[in-house]
mmCIF file of C-alpha atoms and ligand atoms in Angstrom:
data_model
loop_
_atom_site.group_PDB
_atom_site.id
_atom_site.type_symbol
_atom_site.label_atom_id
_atom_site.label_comp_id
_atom_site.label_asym_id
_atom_site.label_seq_id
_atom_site.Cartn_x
_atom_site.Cartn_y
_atom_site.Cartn_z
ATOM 1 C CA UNK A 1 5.275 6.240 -29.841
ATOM 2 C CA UNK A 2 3.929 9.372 -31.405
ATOM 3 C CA UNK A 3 5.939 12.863 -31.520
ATOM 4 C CA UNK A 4 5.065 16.236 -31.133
ATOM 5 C CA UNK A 5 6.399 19.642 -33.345
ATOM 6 C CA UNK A 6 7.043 22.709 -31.747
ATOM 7 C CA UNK A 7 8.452 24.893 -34.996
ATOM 8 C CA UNK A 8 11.211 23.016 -35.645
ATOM 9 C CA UNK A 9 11.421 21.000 -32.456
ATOM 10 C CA UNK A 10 10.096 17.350 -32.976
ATOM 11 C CA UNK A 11 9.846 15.707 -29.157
ATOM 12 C CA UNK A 12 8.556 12.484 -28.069
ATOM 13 C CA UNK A 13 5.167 12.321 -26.651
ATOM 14 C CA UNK A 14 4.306 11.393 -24.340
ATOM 15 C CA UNK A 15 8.132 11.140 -23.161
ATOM 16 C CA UNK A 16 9.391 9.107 -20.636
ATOM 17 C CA UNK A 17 12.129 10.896 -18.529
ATOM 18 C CA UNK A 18 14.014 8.448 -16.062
ATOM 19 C CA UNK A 19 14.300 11.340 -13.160
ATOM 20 C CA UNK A 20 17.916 11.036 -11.748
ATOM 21 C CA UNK A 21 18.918 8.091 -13.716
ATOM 22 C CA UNK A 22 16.557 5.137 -12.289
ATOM 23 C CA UNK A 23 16.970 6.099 -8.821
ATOM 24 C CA UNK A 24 13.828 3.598 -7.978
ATOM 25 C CA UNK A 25 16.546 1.059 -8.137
ATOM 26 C CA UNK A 26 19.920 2.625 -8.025
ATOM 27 C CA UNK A 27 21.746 5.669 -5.807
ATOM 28 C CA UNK A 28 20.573 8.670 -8.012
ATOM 29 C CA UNK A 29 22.545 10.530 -10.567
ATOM 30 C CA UNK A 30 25.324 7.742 -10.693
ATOM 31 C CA UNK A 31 26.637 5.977 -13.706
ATOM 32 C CA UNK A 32 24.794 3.033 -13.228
ATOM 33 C CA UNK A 33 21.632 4.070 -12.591
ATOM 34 C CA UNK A 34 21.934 6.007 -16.032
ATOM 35 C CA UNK A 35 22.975 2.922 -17.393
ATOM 36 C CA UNK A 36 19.787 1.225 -15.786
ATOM 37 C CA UNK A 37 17.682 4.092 -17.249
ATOM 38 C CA UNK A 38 18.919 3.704 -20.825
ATOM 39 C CA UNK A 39 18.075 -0.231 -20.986
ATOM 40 C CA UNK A 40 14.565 1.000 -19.807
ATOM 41 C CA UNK A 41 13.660 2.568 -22.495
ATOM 42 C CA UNK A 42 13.703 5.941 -21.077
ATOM 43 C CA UNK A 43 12.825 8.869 -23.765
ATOM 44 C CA UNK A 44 15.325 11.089 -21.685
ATOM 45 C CA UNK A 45 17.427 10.683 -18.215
ATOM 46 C CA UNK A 46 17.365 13.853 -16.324
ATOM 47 C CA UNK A 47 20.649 15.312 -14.776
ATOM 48 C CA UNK A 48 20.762 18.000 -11.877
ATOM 49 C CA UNK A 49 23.736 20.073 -12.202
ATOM 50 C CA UNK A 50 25.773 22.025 -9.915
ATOM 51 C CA UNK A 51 29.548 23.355 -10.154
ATOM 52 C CA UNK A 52 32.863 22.230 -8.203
ATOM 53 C CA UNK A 53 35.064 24.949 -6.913
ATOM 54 C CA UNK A 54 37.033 24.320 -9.818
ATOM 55 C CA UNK A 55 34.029 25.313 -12.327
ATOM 56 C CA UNK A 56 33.071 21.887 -13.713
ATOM 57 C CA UNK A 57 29.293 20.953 -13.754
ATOM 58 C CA UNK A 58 28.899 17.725 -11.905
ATOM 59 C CA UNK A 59 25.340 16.059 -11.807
ATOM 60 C CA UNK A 60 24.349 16.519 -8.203
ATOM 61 C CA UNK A 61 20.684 17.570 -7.282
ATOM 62 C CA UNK A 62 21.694 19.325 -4.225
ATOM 63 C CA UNK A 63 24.168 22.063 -3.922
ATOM 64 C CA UNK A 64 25.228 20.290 -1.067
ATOM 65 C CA UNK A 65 26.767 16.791 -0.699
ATOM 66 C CA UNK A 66 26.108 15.767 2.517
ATOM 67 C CA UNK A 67 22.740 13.733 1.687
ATOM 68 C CA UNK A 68 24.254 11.579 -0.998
ATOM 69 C CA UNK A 69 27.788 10.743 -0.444
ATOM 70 C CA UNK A 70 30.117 10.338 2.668
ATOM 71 C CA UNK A 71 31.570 13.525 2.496
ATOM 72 C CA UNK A 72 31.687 14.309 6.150
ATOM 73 C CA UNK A 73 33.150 11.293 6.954
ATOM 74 C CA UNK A 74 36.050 11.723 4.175
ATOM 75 C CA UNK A 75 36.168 16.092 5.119
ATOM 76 C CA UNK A 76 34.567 16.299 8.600
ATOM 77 C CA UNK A 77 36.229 19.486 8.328
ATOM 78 C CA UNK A 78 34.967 21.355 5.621
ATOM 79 C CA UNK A 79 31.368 22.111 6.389
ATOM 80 C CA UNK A 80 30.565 26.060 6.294
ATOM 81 C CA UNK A 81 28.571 27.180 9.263
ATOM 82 C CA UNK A 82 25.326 26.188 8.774
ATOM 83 C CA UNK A 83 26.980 22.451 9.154
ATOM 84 C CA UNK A 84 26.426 22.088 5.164
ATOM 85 C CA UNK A 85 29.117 20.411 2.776
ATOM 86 C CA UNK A 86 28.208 22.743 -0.352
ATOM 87 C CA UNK A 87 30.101 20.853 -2.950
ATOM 88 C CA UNK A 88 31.644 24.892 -4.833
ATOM 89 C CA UNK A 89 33.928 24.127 -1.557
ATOM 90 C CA UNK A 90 35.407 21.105 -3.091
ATOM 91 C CA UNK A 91 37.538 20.532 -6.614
ATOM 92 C CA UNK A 92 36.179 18.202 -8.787
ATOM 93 C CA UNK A 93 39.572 16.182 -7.292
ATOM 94 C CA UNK A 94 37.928 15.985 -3.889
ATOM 95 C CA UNK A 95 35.013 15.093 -4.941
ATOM 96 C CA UNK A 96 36.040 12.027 -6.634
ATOM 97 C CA UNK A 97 37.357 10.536 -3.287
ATOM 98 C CA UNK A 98 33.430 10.470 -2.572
ATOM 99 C CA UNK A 99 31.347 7.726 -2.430
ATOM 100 C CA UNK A 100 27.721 8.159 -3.588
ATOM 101 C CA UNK A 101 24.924 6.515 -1.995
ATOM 102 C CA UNK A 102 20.919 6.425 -1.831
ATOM 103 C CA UNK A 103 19.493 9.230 -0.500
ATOM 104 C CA UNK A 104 19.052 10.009 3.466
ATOM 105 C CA UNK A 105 17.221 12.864 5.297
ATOM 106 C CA UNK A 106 19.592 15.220 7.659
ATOM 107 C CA UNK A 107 19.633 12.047 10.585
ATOM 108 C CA UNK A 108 21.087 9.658 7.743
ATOM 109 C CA UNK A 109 17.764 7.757 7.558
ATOM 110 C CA UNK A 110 16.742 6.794 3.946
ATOM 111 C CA UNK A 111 14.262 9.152 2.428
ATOM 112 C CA UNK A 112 13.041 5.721 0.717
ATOM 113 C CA UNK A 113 13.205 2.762 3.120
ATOM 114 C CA UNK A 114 12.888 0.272 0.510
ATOM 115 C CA UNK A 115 15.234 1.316 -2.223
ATOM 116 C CA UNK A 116 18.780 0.228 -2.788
ATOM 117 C CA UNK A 117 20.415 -0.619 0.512
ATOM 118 C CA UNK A 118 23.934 -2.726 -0.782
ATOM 119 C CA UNK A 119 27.400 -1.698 0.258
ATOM 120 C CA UNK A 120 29.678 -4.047 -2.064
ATOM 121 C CA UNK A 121 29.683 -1.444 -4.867
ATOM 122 C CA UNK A 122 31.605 2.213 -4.715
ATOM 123 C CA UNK A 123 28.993 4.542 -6.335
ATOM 124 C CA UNK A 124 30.744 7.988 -7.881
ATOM 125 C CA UNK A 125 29.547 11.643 -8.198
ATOM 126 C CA UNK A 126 29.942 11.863 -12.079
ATOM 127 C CA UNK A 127 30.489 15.137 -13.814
ATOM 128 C CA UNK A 128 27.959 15.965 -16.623
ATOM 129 C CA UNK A 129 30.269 15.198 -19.319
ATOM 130 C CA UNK A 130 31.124 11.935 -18.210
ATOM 131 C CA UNK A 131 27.141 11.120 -17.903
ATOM 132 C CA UNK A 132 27.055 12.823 -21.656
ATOM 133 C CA UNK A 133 29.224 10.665 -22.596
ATOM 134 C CA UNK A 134 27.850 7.417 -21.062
ATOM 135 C CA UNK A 135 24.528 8.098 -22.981
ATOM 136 C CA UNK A 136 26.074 8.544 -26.230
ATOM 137 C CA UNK A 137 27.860 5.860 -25.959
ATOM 138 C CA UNK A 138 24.743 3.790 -25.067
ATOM 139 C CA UNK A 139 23.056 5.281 -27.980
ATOM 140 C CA UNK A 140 25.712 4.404 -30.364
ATOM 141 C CA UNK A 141 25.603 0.432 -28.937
ATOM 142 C CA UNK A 142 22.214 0.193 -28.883
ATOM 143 C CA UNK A 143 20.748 2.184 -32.025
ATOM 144 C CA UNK A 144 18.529 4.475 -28.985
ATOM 145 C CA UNK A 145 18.353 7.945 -29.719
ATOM 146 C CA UNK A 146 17.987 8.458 -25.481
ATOM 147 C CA UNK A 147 18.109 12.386 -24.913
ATOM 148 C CA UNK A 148 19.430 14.134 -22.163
ATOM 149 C CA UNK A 149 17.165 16.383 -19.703
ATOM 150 C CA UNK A 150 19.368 18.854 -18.117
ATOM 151 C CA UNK A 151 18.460 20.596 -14.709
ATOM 152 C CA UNK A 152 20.751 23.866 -13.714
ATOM 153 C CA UNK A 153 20.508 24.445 -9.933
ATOM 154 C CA UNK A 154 19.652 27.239 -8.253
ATOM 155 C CA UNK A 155 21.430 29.924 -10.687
ATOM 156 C CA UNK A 156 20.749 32.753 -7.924
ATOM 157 C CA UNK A 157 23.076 30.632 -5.222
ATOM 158 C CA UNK A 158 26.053 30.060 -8.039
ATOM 159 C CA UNK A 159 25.842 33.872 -8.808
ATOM 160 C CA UNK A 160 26.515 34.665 -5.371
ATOM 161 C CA UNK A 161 29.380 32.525 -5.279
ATOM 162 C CA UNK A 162 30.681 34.161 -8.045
ATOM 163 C CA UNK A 163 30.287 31.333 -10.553
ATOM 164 C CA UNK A 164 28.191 31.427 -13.694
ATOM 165 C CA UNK A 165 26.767 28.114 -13.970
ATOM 166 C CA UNK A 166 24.714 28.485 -17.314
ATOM 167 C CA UNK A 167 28.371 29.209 -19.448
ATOM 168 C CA UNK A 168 29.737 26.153 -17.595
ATOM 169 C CA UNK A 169 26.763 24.079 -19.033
ATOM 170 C CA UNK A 170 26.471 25.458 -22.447
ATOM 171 C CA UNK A 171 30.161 24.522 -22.842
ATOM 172 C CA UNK A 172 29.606 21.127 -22.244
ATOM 173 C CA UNK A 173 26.769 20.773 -24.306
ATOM 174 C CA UNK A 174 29.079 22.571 -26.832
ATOM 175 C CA UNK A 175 31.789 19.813 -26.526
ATOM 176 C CA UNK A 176 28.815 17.274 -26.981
ATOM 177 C CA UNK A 177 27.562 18.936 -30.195
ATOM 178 C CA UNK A 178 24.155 19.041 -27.696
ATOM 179 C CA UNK A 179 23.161 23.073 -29.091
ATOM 180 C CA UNK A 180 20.662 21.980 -31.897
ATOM 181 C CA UNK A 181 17.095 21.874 -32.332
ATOM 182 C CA UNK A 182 17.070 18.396 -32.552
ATOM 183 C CA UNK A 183 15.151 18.274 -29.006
ATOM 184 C CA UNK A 184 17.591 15.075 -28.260
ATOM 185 C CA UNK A 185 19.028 17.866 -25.534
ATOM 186 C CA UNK A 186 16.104 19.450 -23.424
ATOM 187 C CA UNK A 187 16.516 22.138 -20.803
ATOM 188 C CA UNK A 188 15.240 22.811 -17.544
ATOM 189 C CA UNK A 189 15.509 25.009 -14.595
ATOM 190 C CA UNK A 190 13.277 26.759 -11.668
ATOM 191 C CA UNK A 191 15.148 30.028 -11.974
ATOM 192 C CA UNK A 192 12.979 32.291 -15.302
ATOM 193 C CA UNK A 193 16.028 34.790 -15.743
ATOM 194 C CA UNK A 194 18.284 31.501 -16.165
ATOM 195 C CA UNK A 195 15.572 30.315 -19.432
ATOM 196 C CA UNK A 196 15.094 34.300 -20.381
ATOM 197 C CA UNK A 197 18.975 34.194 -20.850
ATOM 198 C CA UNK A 198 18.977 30.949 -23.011
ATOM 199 C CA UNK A 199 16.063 31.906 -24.728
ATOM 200 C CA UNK A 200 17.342 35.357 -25.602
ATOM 201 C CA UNK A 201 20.998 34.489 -26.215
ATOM 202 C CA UNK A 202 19.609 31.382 -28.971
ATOM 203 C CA UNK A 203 23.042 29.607 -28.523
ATOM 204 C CA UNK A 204 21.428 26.345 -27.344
ATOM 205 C CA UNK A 205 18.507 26.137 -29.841
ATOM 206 C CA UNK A 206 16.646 22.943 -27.972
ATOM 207 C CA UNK A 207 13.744 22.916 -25.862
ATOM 208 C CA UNK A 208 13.152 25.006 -22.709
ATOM 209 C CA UNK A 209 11.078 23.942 -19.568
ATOM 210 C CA UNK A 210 10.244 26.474 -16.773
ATOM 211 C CA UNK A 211 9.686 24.744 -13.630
ATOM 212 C CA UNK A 212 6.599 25.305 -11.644
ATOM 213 C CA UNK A 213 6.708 24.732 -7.642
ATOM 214 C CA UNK A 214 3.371 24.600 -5.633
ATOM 215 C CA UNK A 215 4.259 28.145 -3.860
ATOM 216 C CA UNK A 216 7.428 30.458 -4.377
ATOM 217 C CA UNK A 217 10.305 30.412 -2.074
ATOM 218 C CA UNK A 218 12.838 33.073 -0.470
ATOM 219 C CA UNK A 219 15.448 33.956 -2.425
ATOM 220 C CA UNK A 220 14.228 32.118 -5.822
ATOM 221 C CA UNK A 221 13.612 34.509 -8.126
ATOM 222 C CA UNK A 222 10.534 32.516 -9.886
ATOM 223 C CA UNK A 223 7.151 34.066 -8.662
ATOM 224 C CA UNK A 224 5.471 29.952 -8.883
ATOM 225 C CA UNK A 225 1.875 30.870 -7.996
ATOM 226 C CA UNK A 226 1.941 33.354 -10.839
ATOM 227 C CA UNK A 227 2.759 30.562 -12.759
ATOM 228 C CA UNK A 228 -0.309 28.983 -11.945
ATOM 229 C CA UNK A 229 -2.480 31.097 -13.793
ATOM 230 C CA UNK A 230 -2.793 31.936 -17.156
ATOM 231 C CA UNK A 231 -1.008 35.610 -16.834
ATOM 232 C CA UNK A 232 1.906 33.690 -15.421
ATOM 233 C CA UNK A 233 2.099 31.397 -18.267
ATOM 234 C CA UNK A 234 1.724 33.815 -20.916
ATOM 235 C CA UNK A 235 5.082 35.286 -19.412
ATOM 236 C CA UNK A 236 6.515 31.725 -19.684
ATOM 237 C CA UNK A 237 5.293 31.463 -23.150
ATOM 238 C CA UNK A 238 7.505 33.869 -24.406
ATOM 239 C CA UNK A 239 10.894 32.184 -23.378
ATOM 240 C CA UNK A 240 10.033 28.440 -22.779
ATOM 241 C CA UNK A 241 8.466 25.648 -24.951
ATOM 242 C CA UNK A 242 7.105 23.637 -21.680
ATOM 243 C CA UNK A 243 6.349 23.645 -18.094
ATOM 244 C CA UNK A 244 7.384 20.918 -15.540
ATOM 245 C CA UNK A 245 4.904 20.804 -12.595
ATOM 246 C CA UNK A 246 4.492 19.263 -9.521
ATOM 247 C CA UNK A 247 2.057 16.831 -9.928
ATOM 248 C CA UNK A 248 -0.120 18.644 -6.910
ATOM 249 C CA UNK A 249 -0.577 21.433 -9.182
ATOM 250 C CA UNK A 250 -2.781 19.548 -12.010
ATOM 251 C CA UNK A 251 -6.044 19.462 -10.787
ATOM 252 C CA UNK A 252 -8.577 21.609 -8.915
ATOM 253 C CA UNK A 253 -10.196 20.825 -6.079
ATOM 254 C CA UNK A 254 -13.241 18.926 -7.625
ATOM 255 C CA UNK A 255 -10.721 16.914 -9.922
ATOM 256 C CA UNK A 256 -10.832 18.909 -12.891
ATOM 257 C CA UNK A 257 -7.881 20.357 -14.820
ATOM 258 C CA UNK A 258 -6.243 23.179 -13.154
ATOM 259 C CA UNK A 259 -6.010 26.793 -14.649
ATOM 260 C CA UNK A 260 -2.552 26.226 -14.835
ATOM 261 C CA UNK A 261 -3.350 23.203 -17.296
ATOM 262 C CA UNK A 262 -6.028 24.661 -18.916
ATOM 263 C CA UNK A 263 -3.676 27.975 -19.835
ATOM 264 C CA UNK A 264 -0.797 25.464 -20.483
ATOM 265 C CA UNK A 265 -2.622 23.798 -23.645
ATOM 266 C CA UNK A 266 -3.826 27.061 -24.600
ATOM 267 C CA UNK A 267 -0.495 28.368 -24.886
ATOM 268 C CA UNK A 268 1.324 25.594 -26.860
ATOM 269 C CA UNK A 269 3.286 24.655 -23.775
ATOM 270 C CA UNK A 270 4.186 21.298 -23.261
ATOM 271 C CA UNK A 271 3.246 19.858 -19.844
ATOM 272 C CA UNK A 272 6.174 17.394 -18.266
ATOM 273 C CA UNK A 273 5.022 17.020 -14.359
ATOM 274 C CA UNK A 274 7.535 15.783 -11.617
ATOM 275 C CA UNK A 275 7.722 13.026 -10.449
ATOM 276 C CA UNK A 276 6.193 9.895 -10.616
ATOM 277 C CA UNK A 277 7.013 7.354 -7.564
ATOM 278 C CA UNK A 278 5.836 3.804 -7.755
ATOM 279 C CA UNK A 279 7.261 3.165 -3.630
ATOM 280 C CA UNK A 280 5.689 6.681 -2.508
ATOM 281 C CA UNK A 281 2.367 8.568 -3.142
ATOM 282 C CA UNK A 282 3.282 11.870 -5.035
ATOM 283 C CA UNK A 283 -0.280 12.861 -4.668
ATOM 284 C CA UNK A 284 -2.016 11.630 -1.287
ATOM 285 C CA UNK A 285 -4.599 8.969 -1.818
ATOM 286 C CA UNK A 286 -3.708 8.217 -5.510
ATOM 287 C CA UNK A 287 -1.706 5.274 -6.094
ATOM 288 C CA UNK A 288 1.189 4.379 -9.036
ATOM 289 C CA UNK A 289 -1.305 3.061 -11.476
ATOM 290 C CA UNK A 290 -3.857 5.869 -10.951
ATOM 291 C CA UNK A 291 -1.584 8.346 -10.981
ATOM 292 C CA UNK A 292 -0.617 7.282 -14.681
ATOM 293 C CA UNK A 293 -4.144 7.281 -15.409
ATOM 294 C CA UNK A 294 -4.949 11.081 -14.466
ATOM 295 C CA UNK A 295 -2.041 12.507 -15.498
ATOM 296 C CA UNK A 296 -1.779 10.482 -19.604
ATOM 297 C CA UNK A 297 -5.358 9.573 -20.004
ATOM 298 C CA UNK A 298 -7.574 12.480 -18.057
ATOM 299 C CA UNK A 299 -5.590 15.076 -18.166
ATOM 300 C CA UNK A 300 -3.741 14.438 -21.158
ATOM 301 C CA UNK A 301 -0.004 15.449 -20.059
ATOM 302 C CA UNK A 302 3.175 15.292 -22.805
ATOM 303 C CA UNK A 303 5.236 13.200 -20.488
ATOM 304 C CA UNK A 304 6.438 12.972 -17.130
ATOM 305 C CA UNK A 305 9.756 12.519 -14.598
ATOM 306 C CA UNK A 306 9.667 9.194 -12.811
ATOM 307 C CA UNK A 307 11.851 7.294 -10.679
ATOM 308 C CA UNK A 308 11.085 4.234 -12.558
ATOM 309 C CA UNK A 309 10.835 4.556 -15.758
ATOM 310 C CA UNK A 310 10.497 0.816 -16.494
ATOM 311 C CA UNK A 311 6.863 0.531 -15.257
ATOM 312 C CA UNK A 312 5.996 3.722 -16.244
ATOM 313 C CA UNK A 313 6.952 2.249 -19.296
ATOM 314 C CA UNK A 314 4.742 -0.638 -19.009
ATOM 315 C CA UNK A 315 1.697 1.463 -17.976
ATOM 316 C CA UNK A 316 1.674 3.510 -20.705
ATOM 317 C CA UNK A 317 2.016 0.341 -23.271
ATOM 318 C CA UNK A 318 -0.895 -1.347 -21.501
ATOM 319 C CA UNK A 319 -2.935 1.905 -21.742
ATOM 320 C CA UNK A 320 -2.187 2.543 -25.527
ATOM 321 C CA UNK A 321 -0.244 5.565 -25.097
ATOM 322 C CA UNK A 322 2.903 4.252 -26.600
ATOM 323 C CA UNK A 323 4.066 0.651 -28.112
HETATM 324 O O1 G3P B 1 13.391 18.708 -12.580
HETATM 325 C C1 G3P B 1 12.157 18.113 -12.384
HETATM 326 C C2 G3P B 1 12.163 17.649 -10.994
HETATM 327 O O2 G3P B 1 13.304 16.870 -10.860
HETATM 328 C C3 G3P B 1 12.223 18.826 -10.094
HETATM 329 O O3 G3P B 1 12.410 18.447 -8.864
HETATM 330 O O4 G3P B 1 13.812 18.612 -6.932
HETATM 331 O O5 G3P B 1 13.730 16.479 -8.198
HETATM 332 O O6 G3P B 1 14.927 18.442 -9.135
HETATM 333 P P1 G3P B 1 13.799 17.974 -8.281
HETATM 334 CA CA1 CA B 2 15.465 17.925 -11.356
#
C-alpha cells in the first residue's frame, strides 16, 4: 500500500473507507458491521454523527430514526409534525431501547432488496465513543492501525436546535486522544462553515474533507456547484486537505476528467468519492468492477467510500493498486 504526505499528514493511498461499517453485509453503523469492516481490511470505517437530546454524538446517518430502527413502534408517540422521529427528541436512554435494522425507504421497503434480511440478532444504535472504542480495541488485537472517518450531520439543523454538534465531537475525539496529525482520525462534513471552524480553531489537527453534492440544496449552507469548478475549490483549498464527491461528479460528458478533478489535483486536494456499491449502480451503466477501474486506474482517485470494502479490497489487489 503506498501513502501520501500532506505537510505533516501521512494518509493511505489509495484508502479504503468501509462507508457505514460494512453495511453491504450488515445493518449500517452498528457494532458489528464495524467489526465486519475492521477484519476487511478497511483503511478507515466511516461514522455519521448526530446528537441525542441529551448532547451525546451517536453514529446515525440520518437525523431521524425512523428508517433504521423501530422507533415508531417502541414511541408511536413521539414523532414531530412532519411524522419524523428526529432522534435530538430522544435521550441517549431511549434510544438504547431501539433496535437497529437495514435500511428501508418511507413504506418500510428495503432500499437494498438483497442485503441483510435476519431477525435472530438485536442490532443497537451505538454512540461514537462506543464505536471509538470498538476500533481501538480491534487495533490493539489485531496490530491494524484502522482509522476512523468521521461525518458531522447537518451542523445548520443542530444549530437550530440549539445544540452545537462540532464541541460534542471534538470532545470525544479528545477523550480518544483522536486530535493529532497522525491522519489515523479524518474529518468530514457537507456543511464549509463546520470545516472553516475546525480549520481555523486548529484543535483537531487531522485531515479535513469538504463534501461535494451534485447540486446545492435549501437550507445547506454549501454552494456544491461552485464546488465544481476550480474557483470553488480554491475556496476549499484554504480550509480542507480533500474533497469527497459523488461519484457522478468525476467525469464530463465525453468521459474525461471533470473540472472539478482537474482543479482538485491542481490544488493538492485529495479526492475520496462516495460510494462504491457492488449490489447497485452508483453511476448508470457502469458496473462494480468498472467502476473501480475509472475511478483508481483512469482517473486516478486517493481512495473511495464503499459499502463493501472486502471486494473493493480485492479489486484494487488484482489491479496493482495495493498488496
Ligand atoms: O460521507 C461520504 C458519504 O457517506 C456521503 O454520503 O449520505 O452516505 O453520508 P452519505
Ligand atoms: Ca457519510
Amino acid at each position: 500500500m503506498g501513502n501520501m504526505q500532506m505537510g505533516n499528514i501521512k494518509m493511505p493511498c489509495p484508502a479504503i473507507i468501509a462507508h457505514r461499517g460494512a453495511c453491504g453485509y450488515l445493518p449500517e453503523h452498528t457494532l458489528p458491521a464495524v467489526e465486519l469492516a475492521h477484519t476487511f481490511g478497511a483503511d478507515y470505517i466511516e461514522q455519521d454523527v448526530v446528537l441525542t437530546s441529551d448532547g451525546v454524538p451517536i453514529v446515525l446517518h440520518d437525523v431521524t430514526l425512523e428508517l433504521t430502527t423501530n422507533v415508531a413502534r417502541l414511541f408511536p408517540e413521539r414523532h414531530r409534525d412532519d411524522g419524523l422521529f428526529y432522534a435530538i427528541d430522544f435521550t441517549l436512554e431511549e434510544i438504547k431501547t431501539l433496535n437497529a435494522h437495514e435500511r428501508t425507504d418511507s413504506q418500510g421497503n428495503p432500499v437494498f432488496p438483497g442485503r441483510y434480511s435476519g431477525t435472530g440478532v438485536e442490532f443497537k444504535v451505538p454512540t461514537l465513543a462506543e464505536e471509538i472504542e470498538t476500533v481501538d480495541r480491534l487495533n490493539a488485537s489485531s496490530g491494524k492501525r484502522t482509522g476512523v472517518y468521521v461525518e458531522l450531520k447537518r451542523p445548520e439543523f443542530h444549530e437550530q436546535e440549539g445544540v452545537d454538534i462540532y464541541h460534542a465531537v471534538l470532545d470525544v475525539l479528545t477523550a480518544f486522544n483522536r486530535l493529532g496529525e497522525n491522519a489515523e482520525t479524518v474529518i468530514q462534513c457537507f456543511d464549509p462553515e463546520t470545516l472553516k471552524r475546525f480549520a481555523h480553531e486548529g484543535i483537531f489537527k487531522g485531515p479535513l474533507v469538504q463534501l461535494v453534492l451534485t447540486e446545492s440544496i435549501a437550507n445547506w449552507r454549501g454552494d456544491f456547484e461552485g464546488m465544481h469548478t476550480m474557483s470553488g475549490l480554491k475556496e476549499v483549498a484554504e480550509y480542507a486537505h480533500g474533497i469527497g464527491p459523488d461519484v457522478n461528479l468525476l467525469e464530463n460528458m465525453p468521459g474525461g476528467p471533470s473540472e472539478m478533478v482537474v482543479a482538485a489535483k491542481k490544488l493538492g486536494l485529495f479526492l475520496h468519492p462516495y460510494t462504491l456499491r457492488a449490489d447497485s449502480e452508483s453511476i448508470p451503466g457502469v458496473n462494480f468492477e468498472a467502476l473501480h477501474k475509472k475511478l483508481f486506474v483512469d482517473l486516478e482517485v486517493d481512495g473511495a467510500f464503499t459499502d463493501f470494502a472486502d471486494q473493493t479490497r480485492e479489486l484494487l489487489v488484482h489491479m496493482g493498486k495495493i498488496s
